[in-house]
Coordinates of C-alpha atoms and ligand atoms in Angstrom, one line a residue:
M425 CA -25.9 34.2 7.7
H426 CA -24.2 33.3 4.4
D427 CA -24.5 35.4 1.3
L428 CA -26.9 33.8 -1.2
H429 CA -25.5 35.9 -4.1
E430 CA -22.0 34.5 -3.3
I431 CA -23.3 31.0 -3.2
D432 CA -25.0 31.4 -6.5
R433 CA -21.7 32.7 -8.1
A434 CA -19.7 29.8 -6.7
R435 CA -22.4 27.4 -7.8
R436 CA -22.0 28.6 -11.4
L437 CA -18.3 28.2 -11.2
L438 CA -18.6 24.7 -10.0
G439 CA -21.4 24.0 -12.5
S440 CA -19.2 24.9 -15.4
A441 CA -16.3 22.8 -14.3
R442 CA -15.7 19.0 -14.7
R443 CA -12.4 18.7 -12.9
I444 CA -13.1 19.6 -9.3
L445 CA -10.9 19.1 -6.3
I446 CA -12.5 19.3 -2.9
L447 CA -10.0 19.9 -0.1
T448 CA -11.5 19.4 3.4
G449 CA -10.3 20.1 6.9
A450 CA -11.7 19.7 10.4
G451 CA -14.5 22.3 9.8
V452 CA -16.4 19.9 7.5
S453 CA -16.9 17.6 10.5
A454 CA -17.6 20.3 13.1
E455 CA -21.4 19.9 12.7
S456 CA -21.0 16.2 13.3
G457 CA -19.7 17.0 16.7
V458 CA -16.0 16.4 16.0
P459 CA -13.9 19.1 17.6
T460 CA -11.7 21.1 15.3
F461 CA -8.0 21.7 16.1
R462 CA -7.7 25.5 16.4
G463 CA -11.2 26.9 17.0
P464 CA -12.4 28.3 20.4
E465 CA -13.0 24.8 21.5
G466 CA -10.4 23.2 19.4
L467 CA -8.3 20.3 20.5
W468 CA -5.1 22.3 20.4
R469 CA -6.5 24.8 22.9
T470 CA -6.4 22.1 25.6
H471 CA -3.5 20.0 24.4
R472 CA -0.1 21.1 23.0
P473 CA 0.6 19.4 19.7
E474 CA 4.2 18.8 20.6
E475 CA 3.1 17.0 23.7
L476 CA 0.9 14.6 21.8
A477 CA 1.2 14.6 18.1
T478 CA 4.9 14.2 17.4
P479 CA 7.1 11.1 17.1
E480 CA 9.2 12.4 20.0
A481 CA 6.1 12.6 22.2
F482 CA 5.2 9.0 21.4
Q483 CA 8.7 7.9 22.1
A484 CA 8.7 9.7 25.5
D485 CA 5.2 8.6 26.6
P486 CA 3.3 6.2 24.3
R487 CA 0.7 5.7 27.0
L488 CA -0.3 9.3 27.1
V489 CA -0.4 9.6 23.3
W490 CA -2.5 6.5 23.0
E491 CA -4.8 7.7 25.7
W492 CA -5.5 10.8 23.7
Y493 CA -6.0 8.9 20.5
G494 CA -8.2 6.4 22.3
F495 CA -10.3 9.3 23.5
R496 CA -10.6 10.8 20.0
R497 CA -11.5 7.4 18.6
E498 CA -14.2 7.0 21.1
R499 CA -15.6 10.5 20.5
V500 CA -15.3 10.4 16.7
G501 CA -16.6 6.8 16.6
A502 CA -20.0 8.1 17.9
C503 CA -20.3 10.8 15.3
R504 CA -22.3 10.6 12.1
P505 CA -21.6 12.2 8.7
N506 CA -23.4 15.5 8.2
S507 CA -25.0 17.0 5.1
A508 CA -21.7 18.4 3.9
H509 CA -20.2 14.9 3.9
V510 CA -23.3 13.6 2.1
A511 CA -23.2 16.3 -0.6
I512 CA -19.5 15.7 -1.2
A513 CA -20.0 11.9 -1.5
R514 CA -22.8 12.4 -4.0
L515 CA -20.6 14.8 -6.1
T516 CA -17.6 12.5 -6.2
L517 CA -19.8 9.5 -7.2
E518 CA -21.7 11.5 -9.9
N519 CA -18.7 13.3 -11.4
E520 CA -15.9 11.0 -12.4
D521 CA -13.5 13.9 -12.7
A522 CA -14.1 15.1 -9.1
R523 CA -11.5 14.3 -6.5
L524 CA -11.7 14.6 -2.7
V525 CA -8.6 15.3 -0.6
T526 CA -9.0 15.4 3.1
Q527 CA -6.8 16.3 6.0
N528 CA -9.3 14.6 8.3
V529 CA -8.6 11.4 10.1
D530 CA -12.1 10.9 11.3
G531 CA -13.4 8.5 8.6
L532 CA -16.7 10.5 8.1
H533 CA -16.2 11.1 4.4
E534 CA -15.7 7.3 4.0
L535 CA -18.8 6.6 6.0
A536 CA -20.9 9.0 3.9
L537 CA -19.7 7.4 0.8
E538 CA -20.5 3.9 2.0
E539 CA -24.0 5.0 3.0
A540 CA -24.6 6.8 -0.3
V541 CA -23.6 3.6 -2.1
S542 CA -25.8 1.4 0.1
E543 CA -28.7 3.7 -0.5
G544 CA -28.2 3.1 -4.2
L545 CA -26.7 6.4 -5.0
S546 CA -23.6 5.1 -6.6
L547 CA -25.1 6.2 -10.0
G548 CA -22.7 4.0 -11.8
G549 CA -19.7 5.9 -10.4
S550 CA -16.6 4.1 -9.1
V551 CA -16.5 3.9 -5.3
S552 CA -12.7 3.6 -5.2
R553 CA -12.2 6.6 -7.3
A554 CA -14.6 8.6 -5.1
A555 CA -12.8 7.5 -1.9
P556 CA -11.0 10.4 -0.2
I557 CA -7.2 10.8 -0.7
R558 CA -6.3 10.9 3.0
L559 CA -3.3 13.2 3.6
H560 CA -3.0 12.7 7.3
G561 CA -3.9 9.0 7.7
S562 CA -6.7 7.6 9.8
L563 CA -7.7 7.4 13.5
F564 CA -9.0 3.9 12.8
R565 CA -5.8 2.4 11.5
T566 CA -2.6 1.4 13.3
R567 CA 0.9 1.0 12.1
C568 CA 3.6 -1.2 13.7
T569 CA 6.6 0.7 15.0
A570 CA 8.8 -2.2 14.1
C571 CA 7.5 -4.0 10.9
D572 CA 5.4 -1.1 9.6
D573 CA 2.3 -3.4 9.2
R574 CA -0.8 -1.3 8.8
T575 CA -4.3 -2.6 9.9
S576 CA -7.8 -1.2 10.2
D577 CA -8.6 -1.0 13.9
R578 CA -11.7 0.4 15.6
H579 CA -11.2 -1.3 19.0
P580 CA -11.3 0.8 22.1
V581 CA -7.8 1.5 23.4
D582 CA -6.7 0.3 26.8
A583 CA -4.2 2.9 27.8
K584 CA -4.2 2.2 31.6
S585 CA -0.5 1.2 31.4
E586 CA 2.2 0.8 28.8
A587 CA 1.8 -3.0 29.0
S588 CA -1.8 -2.8 27.9
L589 CA -1.2 -0.7 24.7
P590 CA -2.0 -2.3 21.3
R591 CA 0.7 -4.6 19.9
C592 CA 1.4 -5.9 16.5
R593 CA -0.2 -9.3 15.6
K594 CA 2.7 -10.2 13.4
C595 CA 5.8 -9.2 15.4
G596 CA 4.5 -8.2 18.9
A597 CA 6.0 -4.7 18.8
L598 CA 4.1 -1.6 19.9
L599 CA 1.6 -0.2 17.5
R600 CA 1.1 3.5 16.8
P601 CA -1.9 5.4 15.3
D602 CA -1.5 5.5 11.5
V603 CA -1.6 9.3 11.4
V604 CA 0.9 11.8 10.2
W605 CA 2.4 13.7 13.1
F606 CA 4.0 17.1 13.2
G607 CA 7.6 16.8 11.9
E608 CA 6.7 13.7 9.8
Q609 CA 6.6 13.5 6.0
L610 CA 3.4 12.7 4.2
D611 CA 3.3 9.5 2.2
P612 CA 4.9 10.6 -1.1
E613 CA 2.5 8.6 -3.2
I614 CA -0.5 10.1 -1.6
L615 CA 0.9 13.6 -1.8
Q616 CA 1.7 13.1 -5.5
R617 CA -1.9 12.0 -6.2
A618 CA -3.2 15.1 -4.3
M619 CA -0.9 17.4 -6.1
G620 CA -1.9 15.9 -9.5
A621 CA -5.5 16.5 -8.7
A622 CA -4.7 20.1 -7.6
E623 CA -2.8 20.8 -10.8
T624 CA -5.5 19.6 -13.1
A625 CA -8.5 21.0 -11.3
E626 CA -10.5 23.8 -12.9
V627 CA -11.9 24.6 -9.4
C628 CA -10.5 23.8 -6.0
L629 CA -13.2 23.9 -3.4
V630 CA -11.7 24.4 0.0
V631 CA -14.0 23.5 2.9
G632 CA -13.4 24.1 6.7
T633 CA -9.6 24.3 6.9
S634 CA -7.6 27.0 8.6
G635 CA -5.1 26.8 5.7
L636 CA -2.2 26.8 8.2
V637 CA -0.8 23.3 7.7
H638 CA 1.3 22.5 4.7
P639 CA 1.6 20.9 2.3
A640 CA -2.2 20.6 2.4
A641 CA -2.6 24.3 2.4
S642 CA -0.4 24.6 -0.7
L643 CA -2.8 22.5 -2.9
P644 CA -5.2 25.4 -3.7
L645 CA -2.2 27.6 -4.6
L646 CA -1.2 24.9 -7.0
T647 CA -4.6 24.9 -8.7
R648 CA -4.4 28.7 -9.0
E649 CA -0.9 28.6 -10.5
S650 CA -2.1 26.0 -13.0
G651 CA -4.9 28.2 -14.2
G652 CA -7.8 27.0 -12.0
V653 CA -9.8 29.0 -9.4
V654 CA -10.3 28.5 -5.7
V655 CA -13.6 28.7 -3.9
E656 CA -13.7 28.7 -0.1
V657 CA -16.3 27.7 2.4
N658 CA -15.5 28.6 6.0
T659 CA -17.1 30.2 9.0
E660 CA -14.2 32.6 9.2
S661 CA -11.6 34.1 6.8
T662 CA -8.3 32.3 6.5
P663 CA -5.0 32.8 4.7
L664 CA -6.7 31.1 1.7
T665 CA -9.4 33.7 1.5
E666 CA -7.3 36.1 -0.5
V667 CA -6.4 33.3 -3.0
A668 CA -10.1 32.5 -3.5
V669 CA -12.3 34.0 -6.3
S670 CA -15.3 33.3 -4.1
S671 CA -15.3 32.9 -0.4
I672 CA -18.5 31.9 1.4
R673 CA -18.9 32.6 5.1
G674 CA -21.0 29.8 6.5
R675 CA -21.2 26.4 7.9
A676 CA -20.3 23.5 5.6
G677 CA -23.4 21.5 6.5
Q678 CA -25.6 24.4 5.5
V679 CA -23.8 25.7 2.5
L680 CA -22.6 22.6 0.7
P681 CA -25.9 20.9 -0.1
S682 CA -27.1 23.9 -2.1
L683 CA -23.6 24.7 -3.4
L684 CA -23.1 21.2 -4.8
A685 CA -26.7 20.7 -6.0
V686 CA -25.3 21.6 -9.5
D687 CA -27.7 22.2 -12.3
R688 CA -25.9 20.3 -15.0
N689 CA -28.2 21.8 -17.7
H690 CA -26.3 25.0 -17.7
V691 CA -23.0 23.3 -17.8
V692 CA -22.7 22.4 -21.4
D693 CA -23.3 25.3 -23.8
Ligands
LIG1082 N1 -18.1 24.9 8.5 C1 -17.0 25.4 7.8 N2 -15.9 25.8 8.4 C2 -15.8 25.6 9.7 C3 -16.9 25.1 10.5 C4 -18.1 24.8 9.9 N3 -19.1 24.3 10.5 N4 -16.5 25.1 11.8 C5 -15.2 25.5 11.9 N5 -14.8 25.8 10.6 C6 -13.4 26.3 10.2 C7 -12.7 27.2 11.1 O1 -13.0 28.5 10.9 C8 -11.2 26.8 10.7 O2 -10.8 27.7 9.7 O3 -12.7 25.1 10.0 C9 -11.3 25.4 10.2 C10 -10.7 24.4 11.1 O4 -9.3 24.6 11.2 P1 -8.4 23.6 12.1 O5 -9.0 23.3 13.4 O6 -7.0 24.3 12.0 O7 -8.4 22.3 11.2 P2 -7.6 21.9 9.9 O8 -7.4 23.1 9.0 O9 -8.2 20.7 9.3 O10 -6.2 21.5 10.5 C11 -5.2 21.0 9.7 O11 -3.8 20.4 11.6 O12 -3.4 19.6 13.7 C12 -3.4 19.3 12.4 O13 -3.4 17.2 11.4 C13 -4.3 18.2 12.0 O14 -5.3 17.8 9.8 C14 -5.2 18.7 10.9 C15 -4.4 19.9 10.4

């Protein structure tokens, strides 16, 4: 059970800040049914990252790697945003100085945002500004291994044989998932935007990440070095817990709706 006193403290911190950075990891989607990477039932318990999520693995056996991504696409494609995604979408639409940076490739933040807007919750906010800065790419995009063409793609993947794998419409070369694999650099422009948001944030709210994968895990440190504070929501403690001024033990879907239901009346004084 989460600590109501701690939630109240964190809510005040968030309520008195304009520039808020929310950094999310797999834990924010756990209650939607998307498996995390490192938990007891995490994806990396059953699959070794170096066998599946590296450029070398793809070069050695693209069929196996596509089979795994096809499976994840299918599984994630059936999932719905949960109340944490909804609360975050509302905040980023309401507060034009809030930014969302995610490590997730599941598209659930984007879906929550679309749904909030179609329900008339855009509140005059800009949807493109509220869109997540995606550090690790997307499960539902492909990138050509030859011409680099990127496309949105939600089709089921036929990974029966190498010949049936998805191919580029423009040049016919093999496509790969447009995600960042171990050993690959993040898109420098995307990283720059995320770092800018971390540097200027008064509060960095870190939700559902083990804080083990860099540079994502360095963003809260950047906020702290720049004079801001870190608030963490996680079911367990992480290396970021000791950096946080407030750390709430609980599930994102339970904690975030009350944490982000900010009473703006006691913001300006
Ligand atoms: N609410 C909040 N936190 C949760 C919940 C929940 N319902 N369920 C699990 N968690 C926490 C776990 O305690 C853990 O700290 O979410 C975190 C999930 O950690 P990881 O599985 O390591 O996911 P993440 O931090 O996003 O991984 C980073 O690693 O393999 C790569 O590219 C992949 O983007 C991913 C990156």
